[in-house]
Tab-separated table of N, CA and C in Angstrom:
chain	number	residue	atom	x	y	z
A	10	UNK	N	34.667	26.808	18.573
A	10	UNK	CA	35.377	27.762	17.731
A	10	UNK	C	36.571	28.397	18.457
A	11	UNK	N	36.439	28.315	19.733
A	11	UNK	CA	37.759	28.961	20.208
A	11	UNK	C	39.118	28.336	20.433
A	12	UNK	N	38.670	26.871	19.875
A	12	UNK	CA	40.003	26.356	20.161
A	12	UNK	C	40.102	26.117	18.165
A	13	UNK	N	39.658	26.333	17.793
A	13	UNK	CA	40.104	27.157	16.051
A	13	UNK	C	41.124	27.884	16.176
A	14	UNK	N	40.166	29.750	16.918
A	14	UNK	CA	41.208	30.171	17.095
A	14	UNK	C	42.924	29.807	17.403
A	15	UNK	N	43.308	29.049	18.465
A	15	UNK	CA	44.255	28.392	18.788
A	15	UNK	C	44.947	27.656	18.297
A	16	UNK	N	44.213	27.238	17.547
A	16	UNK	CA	45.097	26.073	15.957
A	16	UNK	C	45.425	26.954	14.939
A	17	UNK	N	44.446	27.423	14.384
A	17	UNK	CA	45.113	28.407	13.205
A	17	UNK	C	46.103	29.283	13.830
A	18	UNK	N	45.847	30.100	14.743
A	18	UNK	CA	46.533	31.400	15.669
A	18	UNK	C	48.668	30.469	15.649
A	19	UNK	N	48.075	29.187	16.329
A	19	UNK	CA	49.426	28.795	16.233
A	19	UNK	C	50.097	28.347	15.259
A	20	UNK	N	49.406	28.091	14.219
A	20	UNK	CA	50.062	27.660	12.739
A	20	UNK	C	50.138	28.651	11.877
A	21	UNK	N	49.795	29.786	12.590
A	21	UNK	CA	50.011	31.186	11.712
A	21	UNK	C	51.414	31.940	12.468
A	22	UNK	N	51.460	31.469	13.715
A	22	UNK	CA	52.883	31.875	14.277
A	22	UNK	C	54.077	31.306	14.094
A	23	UNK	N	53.707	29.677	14.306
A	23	UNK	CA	54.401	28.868	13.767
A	23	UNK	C	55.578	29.140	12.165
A	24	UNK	N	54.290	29.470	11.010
A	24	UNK	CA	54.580	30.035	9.699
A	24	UNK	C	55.278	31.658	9.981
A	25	UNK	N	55.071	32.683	10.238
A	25	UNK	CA	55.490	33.195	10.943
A	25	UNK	C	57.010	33.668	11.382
A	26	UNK	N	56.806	32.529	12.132
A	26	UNK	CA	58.468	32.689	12.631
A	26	UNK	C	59.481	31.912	11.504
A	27	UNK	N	59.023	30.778	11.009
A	27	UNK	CA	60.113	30.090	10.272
A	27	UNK	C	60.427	31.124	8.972
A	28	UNK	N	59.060	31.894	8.260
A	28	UNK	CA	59.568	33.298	7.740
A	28	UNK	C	60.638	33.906	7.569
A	29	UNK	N	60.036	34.286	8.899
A	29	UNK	CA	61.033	35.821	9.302
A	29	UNK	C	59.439	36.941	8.930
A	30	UNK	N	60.314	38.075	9.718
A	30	UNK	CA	59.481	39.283	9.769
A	30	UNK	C	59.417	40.242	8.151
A	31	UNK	N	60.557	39.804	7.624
A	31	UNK	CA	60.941	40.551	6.281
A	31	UNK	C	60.067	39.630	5.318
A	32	UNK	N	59.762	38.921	5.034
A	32	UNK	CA	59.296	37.995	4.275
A	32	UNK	C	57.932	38.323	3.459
A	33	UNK	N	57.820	38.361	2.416
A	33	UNK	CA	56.754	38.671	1.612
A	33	UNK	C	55.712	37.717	1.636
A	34	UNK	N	54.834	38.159	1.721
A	34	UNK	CA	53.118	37.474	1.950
A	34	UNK	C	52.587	37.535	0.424
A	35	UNK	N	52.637	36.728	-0.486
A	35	UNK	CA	52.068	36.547	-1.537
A	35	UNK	C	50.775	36.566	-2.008
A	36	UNK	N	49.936	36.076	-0.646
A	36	UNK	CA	48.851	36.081	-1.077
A	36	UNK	C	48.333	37.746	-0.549
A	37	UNK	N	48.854	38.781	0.611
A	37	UNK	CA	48.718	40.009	0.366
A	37	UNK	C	49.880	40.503	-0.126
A	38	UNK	N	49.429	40.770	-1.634
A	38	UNK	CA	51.125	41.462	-2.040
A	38	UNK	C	52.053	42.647	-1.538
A	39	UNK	N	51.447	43.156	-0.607
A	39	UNK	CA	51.772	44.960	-0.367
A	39	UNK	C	51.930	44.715	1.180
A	40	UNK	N	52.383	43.262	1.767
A	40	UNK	CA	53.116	42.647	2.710
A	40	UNK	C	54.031	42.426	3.368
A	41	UNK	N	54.573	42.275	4.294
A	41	UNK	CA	55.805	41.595	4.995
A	41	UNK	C	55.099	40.539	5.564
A	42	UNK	N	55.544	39.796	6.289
A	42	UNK	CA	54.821	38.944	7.733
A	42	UNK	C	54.923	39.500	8.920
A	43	UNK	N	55.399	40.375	8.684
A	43	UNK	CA	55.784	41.818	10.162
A	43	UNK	C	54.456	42.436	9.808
A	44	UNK	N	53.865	42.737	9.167
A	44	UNK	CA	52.614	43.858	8.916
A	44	UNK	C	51.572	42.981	8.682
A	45	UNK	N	51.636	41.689	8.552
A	45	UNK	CA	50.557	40.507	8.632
A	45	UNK	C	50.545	40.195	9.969
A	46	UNK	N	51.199	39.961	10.842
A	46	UNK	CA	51.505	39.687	12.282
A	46	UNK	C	50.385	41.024	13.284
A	47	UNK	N	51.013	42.115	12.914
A	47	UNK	CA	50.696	43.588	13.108
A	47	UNK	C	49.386	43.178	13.193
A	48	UNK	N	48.551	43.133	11.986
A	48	UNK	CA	47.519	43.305	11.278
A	48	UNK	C	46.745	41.862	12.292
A	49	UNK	N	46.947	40.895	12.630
A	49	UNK	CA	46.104	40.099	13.330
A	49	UNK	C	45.733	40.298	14.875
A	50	UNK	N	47.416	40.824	15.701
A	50	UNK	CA	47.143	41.359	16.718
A	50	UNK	C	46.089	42.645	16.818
A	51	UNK	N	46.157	43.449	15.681
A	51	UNK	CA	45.217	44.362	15.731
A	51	UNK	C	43.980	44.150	15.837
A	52	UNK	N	43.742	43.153	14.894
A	52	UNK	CA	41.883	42.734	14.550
A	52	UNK	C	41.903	41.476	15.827
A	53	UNK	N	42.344	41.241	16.470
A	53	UNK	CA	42.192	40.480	17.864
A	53	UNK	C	42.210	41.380	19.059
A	54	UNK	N	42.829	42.687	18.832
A	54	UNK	CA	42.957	43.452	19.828
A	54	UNK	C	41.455	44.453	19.611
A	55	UNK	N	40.711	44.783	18.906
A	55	UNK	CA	39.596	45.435	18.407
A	55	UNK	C	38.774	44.644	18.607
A	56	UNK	N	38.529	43.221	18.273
A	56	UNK	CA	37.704	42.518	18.656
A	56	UNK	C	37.343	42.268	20.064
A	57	UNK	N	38.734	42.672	21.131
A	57	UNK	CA	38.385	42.463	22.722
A	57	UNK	C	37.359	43.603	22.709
A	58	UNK	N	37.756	44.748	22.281
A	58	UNK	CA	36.936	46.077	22.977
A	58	UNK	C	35.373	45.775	22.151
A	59	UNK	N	35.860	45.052	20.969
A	59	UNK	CA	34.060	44.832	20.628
A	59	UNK	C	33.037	43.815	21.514
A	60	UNK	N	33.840	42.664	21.630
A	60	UNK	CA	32.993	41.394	22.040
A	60	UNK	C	32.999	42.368	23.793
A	61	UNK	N	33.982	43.002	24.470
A	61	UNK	CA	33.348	43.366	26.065
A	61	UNK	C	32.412	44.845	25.955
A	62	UNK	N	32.890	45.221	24.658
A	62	UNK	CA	32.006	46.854	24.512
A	62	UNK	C	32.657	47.633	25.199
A	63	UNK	N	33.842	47.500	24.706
A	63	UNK	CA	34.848	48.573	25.737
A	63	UNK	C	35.318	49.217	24.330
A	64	UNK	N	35.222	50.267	23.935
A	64	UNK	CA	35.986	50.147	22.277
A	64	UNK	C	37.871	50.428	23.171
A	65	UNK	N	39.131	50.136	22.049
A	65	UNK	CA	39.789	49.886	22.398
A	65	UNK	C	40.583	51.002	21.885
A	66	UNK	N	41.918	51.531	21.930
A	66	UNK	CA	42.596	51.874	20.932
A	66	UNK	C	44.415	51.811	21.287
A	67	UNK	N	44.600	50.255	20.407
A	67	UNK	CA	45.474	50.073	20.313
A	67	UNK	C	46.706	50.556	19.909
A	68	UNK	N	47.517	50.176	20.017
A	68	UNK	CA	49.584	51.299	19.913
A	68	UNK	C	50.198	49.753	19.654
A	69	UNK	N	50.113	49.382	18.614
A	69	UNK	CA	51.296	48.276	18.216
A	69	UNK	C	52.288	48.531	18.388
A	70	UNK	N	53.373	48.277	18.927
A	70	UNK	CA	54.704	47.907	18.890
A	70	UNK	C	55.736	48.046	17.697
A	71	UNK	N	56.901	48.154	17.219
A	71	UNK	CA	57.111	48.758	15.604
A	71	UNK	C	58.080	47.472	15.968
A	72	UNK	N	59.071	46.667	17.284
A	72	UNK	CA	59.650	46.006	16.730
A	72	UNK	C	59.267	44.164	16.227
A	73	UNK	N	59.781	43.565	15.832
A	73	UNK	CA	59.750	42.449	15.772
A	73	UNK	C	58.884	41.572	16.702
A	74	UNK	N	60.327	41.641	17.715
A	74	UNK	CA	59.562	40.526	18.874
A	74	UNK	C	58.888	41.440	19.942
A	75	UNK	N	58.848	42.582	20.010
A	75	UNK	CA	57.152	43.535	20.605
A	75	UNK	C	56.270	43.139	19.734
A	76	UNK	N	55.963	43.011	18.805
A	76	UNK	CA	54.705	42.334	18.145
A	76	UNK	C	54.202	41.121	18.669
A	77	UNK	N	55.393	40.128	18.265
A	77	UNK	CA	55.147	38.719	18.775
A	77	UNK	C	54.701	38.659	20.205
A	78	UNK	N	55.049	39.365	20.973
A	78	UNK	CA	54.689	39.703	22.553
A	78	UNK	C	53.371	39.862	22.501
A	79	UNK	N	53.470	41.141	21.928
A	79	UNK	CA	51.996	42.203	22.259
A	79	UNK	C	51.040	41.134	21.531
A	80	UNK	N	51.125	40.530	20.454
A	80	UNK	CA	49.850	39.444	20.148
A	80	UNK	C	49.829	38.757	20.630
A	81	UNK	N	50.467	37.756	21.529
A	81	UNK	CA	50.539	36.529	22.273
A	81	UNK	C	49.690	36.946	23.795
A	82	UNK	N	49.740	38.153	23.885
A	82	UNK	CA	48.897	38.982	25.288
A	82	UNK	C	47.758	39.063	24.419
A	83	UNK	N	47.237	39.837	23.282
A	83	UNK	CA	46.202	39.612	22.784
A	83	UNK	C	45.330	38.646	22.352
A	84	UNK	N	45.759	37.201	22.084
A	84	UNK	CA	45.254	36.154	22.023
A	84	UNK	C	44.894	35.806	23.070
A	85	UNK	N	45.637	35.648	24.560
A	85	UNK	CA	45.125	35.150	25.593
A	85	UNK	C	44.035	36.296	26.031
A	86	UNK	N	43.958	37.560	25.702
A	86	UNK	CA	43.107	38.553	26.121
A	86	UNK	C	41.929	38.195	25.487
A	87	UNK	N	41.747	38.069	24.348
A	87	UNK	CA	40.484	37.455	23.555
A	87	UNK	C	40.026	36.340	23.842
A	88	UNK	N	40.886	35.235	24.000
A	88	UNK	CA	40.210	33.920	24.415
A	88	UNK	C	39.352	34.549	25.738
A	89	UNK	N	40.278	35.046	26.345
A	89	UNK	CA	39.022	35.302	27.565
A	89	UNK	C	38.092	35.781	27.833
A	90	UNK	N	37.966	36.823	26.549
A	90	UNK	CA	36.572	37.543	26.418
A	90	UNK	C	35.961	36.541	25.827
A	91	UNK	N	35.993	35.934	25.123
A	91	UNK	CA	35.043	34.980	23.747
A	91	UNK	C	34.823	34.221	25.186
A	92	UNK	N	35.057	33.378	26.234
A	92	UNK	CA	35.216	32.552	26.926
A	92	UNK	C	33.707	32.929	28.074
A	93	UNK	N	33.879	34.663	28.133
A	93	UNK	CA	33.309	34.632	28.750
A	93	UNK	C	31.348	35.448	28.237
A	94	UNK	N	31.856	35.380	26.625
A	94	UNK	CA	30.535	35.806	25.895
A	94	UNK	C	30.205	34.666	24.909
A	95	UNK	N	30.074	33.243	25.429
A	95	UNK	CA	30.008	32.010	24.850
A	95	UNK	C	29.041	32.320	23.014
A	96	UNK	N	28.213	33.344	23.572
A	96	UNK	CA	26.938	33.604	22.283
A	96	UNK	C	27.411	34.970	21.177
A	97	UNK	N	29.036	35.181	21.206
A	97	UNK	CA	29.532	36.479	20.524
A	97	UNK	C	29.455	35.746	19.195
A	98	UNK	N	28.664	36.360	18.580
A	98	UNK	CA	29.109	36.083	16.623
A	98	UNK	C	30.397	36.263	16.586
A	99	UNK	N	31.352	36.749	17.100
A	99	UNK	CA	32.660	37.730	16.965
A	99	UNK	C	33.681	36.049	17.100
A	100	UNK	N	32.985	35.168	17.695
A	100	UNK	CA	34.241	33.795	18.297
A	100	UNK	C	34.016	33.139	16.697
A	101	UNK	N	33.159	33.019	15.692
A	101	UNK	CA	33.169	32.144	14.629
A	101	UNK	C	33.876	33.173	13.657
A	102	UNK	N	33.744	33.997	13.791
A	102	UNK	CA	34.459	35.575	12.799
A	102	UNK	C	36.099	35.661	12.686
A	103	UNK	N	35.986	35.496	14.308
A	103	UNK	CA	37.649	35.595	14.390
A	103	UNK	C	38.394	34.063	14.240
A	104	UNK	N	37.605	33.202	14.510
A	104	UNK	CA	38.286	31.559	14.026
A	104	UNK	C	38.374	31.741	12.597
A	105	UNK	N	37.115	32.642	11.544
A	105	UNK	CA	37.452	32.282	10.369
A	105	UNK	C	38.685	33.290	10.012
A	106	UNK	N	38.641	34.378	10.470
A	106	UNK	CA	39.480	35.276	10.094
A	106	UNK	C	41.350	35.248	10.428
A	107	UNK	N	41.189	34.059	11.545
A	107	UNK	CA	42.688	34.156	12.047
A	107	UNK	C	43.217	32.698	11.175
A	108	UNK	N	42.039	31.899	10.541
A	108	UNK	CA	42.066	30.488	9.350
A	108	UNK	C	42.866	31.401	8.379
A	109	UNK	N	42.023	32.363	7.735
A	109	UNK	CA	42.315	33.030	6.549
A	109	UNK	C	43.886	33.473	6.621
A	110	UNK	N	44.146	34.427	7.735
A	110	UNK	CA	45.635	34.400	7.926
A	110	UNK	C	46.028	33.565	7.980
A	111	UNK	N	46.106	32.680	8.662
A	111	UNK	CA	46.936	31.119	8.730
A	111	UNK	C	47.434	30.954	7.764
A	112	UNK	N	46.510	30.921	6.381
A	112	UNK	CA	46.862	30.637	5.278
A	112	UNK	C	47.909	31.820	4.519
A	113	UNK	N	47.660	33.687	4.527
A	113	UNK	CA	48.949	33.824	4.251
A	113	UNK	C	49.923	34.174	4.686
A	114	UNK	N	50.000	33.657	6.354
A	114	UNK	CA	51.246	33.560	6.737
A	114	UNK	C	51.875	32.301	5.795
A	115	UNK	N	51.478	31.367	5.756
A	115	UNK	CA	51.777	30.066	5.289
A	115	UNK	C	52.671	30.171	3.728
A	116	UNK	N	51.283	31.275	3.522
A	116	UNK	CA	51.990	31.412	2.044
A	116	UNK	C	53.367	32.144	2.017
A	117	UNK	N	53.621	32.611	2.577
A	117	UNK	CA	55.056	33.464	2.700
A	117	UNK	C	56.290	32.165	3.241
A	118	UNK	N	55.976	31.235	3.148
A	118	UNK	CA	57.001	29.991	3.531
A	118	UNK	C	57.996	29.538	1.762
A	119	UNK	N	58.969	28.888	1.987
A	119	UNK	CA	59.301	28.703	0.428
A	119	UNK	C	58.202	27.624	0.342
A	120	UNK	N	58.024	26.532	1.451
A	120	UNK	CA	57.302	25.342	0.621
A	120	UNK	C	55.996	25.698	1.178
A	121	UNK	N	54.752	26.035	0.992
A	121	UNK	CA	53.456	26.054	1.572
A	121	UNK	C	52.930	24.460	2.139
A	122	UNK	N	52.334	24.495	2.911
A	122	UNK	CA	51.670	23.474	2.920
A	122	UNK	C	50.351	23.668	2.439
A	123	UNK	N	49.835	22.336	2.445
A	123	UNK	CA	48.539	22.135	1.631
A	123	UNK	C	47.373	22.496	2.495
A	124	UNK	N	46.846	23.543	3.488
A	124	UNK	CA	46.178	23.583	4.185
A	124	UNK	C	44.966	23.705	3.540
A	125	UNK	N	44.162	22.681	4.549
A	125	UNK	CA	42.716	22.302	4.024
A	125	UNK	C	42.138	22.867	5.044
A	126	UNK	N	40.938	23.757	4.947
A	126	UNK	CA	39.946	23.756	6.223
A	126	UNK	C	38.401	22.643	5.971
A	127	UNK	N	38.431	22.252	6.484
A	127	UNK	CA	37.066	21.071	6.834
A	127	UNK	C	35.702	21.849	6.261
A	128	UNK	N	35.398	21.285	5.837
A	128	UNK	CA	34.046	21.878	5.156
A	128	UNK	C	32.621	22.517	6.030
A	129	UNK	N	33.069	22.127	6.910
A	129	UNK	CA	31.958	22.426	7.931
A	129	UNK	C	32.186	24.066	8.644
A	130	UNK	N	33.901	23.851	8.955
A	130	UNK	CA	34.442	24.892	9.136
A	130	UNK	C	33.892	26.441	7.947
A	131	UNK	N	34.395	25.685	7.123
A	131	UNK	CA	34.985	26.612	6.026
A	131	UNK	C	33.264	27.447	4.867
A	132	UNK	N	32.041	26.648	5.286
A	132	UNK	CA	30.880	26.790	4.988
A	132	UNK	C	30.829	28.250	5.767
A	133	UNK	N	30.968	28.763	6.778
A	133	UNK	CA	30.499	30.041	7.735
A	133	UNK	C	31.578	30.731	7.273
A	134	UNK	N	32.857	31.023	5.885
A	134	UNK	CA	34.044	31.684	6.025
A	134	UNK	C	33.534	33.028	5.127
A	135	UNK	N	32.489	32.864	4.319
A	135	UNK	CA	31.544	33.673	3.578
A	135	UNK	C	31.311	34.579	4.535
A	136	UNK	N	30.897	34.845	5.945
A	136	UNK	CA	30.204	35.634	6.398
A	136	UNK	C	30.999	36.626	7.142
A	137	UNK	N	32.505	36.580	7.404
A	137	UNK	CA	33.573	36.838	7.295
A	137	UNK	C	33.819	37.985	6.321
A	138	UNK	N	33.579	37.621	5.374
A	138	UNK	CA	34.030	38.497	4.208
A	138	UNK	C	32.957	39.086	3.983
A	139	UNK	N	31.539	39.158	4.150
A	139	UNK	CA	30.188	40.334	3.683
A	139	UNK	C	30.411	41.101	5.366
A	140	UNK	N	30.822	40.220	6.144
A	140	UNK	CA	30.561	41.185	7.939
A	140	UNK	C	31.565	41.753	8.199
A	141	UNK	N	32.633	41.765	7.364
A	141	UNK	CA	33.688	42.283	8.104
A	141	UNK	C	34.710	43.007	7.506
A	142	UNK	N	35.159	42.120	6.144
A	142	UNK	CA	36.045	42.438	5.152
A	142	UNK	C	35.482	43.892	4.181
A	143	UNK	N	34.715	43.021	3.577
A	143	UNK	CA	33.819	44.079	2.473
A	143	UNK	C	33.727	45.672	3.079
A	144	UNK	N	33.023	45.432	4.318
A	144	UNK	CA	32.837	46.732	4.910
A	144	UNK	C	33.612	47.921	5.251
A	145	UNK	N	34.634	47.141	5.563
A	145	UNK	CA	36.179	47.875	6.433
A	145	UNK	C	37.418	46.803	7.114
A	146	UNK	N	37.653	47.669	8.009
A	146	UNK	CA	38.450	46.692	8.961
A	146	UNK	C	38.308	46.508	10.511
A	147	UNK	N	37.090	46.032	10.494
A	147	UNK	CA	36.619	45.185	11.468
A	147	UNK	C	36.395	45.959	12.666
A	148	UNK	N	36.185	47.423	12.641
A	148	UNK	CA	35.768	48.278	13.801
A	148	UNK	C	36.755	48.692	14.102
A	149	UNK	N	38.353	48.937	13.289
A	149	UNK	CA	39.315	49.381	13.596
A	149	UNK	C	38.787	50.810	13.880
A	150	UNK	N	38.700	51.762	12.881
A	150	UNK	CA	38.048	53.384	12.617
A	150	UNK	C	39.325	53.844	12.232
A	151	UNK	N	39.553	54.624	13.257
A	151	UNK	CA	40.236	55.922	12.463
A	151	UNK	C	42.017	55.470	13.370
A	152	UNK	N	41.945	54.739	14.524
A	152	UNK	CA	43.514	54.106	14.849
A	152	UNK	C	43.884	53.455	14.065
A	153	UNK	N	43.544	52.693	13.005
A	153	UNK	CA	44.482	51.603	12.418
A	153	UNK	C	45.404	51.987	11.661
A	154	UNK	N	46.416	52.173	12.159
A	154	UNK	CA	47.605	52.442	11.859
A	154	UNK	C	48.050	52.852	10.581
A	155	UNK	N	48.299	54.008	9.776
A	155	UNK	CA	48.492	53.935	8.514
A	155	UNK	C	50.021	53.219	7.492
A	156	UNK	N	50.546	53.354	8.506
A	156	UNK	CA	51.634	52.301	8.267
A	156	UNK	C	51.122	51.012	7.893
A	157	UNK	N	50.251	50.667	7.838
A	157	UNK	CA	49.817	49.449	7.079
A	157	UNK	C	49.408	49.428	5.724
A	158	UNK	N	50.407	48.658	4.906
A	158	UNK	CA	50.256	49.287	3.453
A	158	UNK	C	47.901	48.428	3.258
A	159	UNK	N	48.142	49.191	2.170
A	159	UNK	CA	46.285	48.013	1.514
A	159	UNK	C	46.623	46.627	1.589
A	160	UNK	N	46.082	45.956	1.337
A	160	UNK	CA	46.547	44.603	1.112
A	160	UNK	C	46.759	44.671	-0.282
């Protein structure tokens, strides 16, 4: 699962950048890809302080490419926690959850691609959404930024 992370993570940056930061996210309407970007470094940056039990409290960056930075440090920061808690529920959570973005960064492209996730994958994406979604936002609390419109 952690090299999930890494595929989606990069086909969500990938989508992303060809964007732009201004770019509307269709599938969250109350979007940019600047506040979708935001919004993944965050729930990757919350997830370090969960999976080491350090709780965290993150300060996103407001510009552009400080985002792109500050998540590209957060991805390699997480791989290394997941890396080194091989048995974290948190490594299949965040593969499904950084899939799910993948997809609406993607969607904010003029042409989408047809992204398929594998069925095997995509069977555990349910548990995602009752463990994590439904509830809140993912052990953010009371930092997550209110500058982030709802979805």
């Amino acid at each position: 699962m952690l090299e999930a992370i890494d595929v989606h993570a990069d086909a969500l940056k990938r989508a992303a950048l060809t964007a732009g930061p201004a770019a509307p996210v269709p599938n969250c309407p109350k979007w940019t890809v600047h506040d979708l970007v935001t919004h993944i470094a965050l729930v990757h940056c919350a997830a370090i302080g969960l999976v080491l039990d350090r709780p965290l409290r993150p300060a996103p960056p407001e510009a552009w490419e400080d985002v792109l930075g500050w998540w590209d440090g957060q991805r390699l920061a997480l791989r290394e926690a997941l890396a080194r808690t091989p048995e974290s529920p948190w490594t299949s959570r965040l593969a499904h959850a950084t899939a799910i973005h993948r997809v609406d960064a993607e969607s904010a492209l003029e042409e989408a691609p047809k992204t398929r996730l594998s069925p095997e994958f995509a069977q555990h994406a349910g548990e995602i959404v009752c463990a994590v979604v439904l509830p809140g936002t993912a052990g953010c609390g009371s930092w997550y930024p209110a500058r982030l419109p709802a979805v």
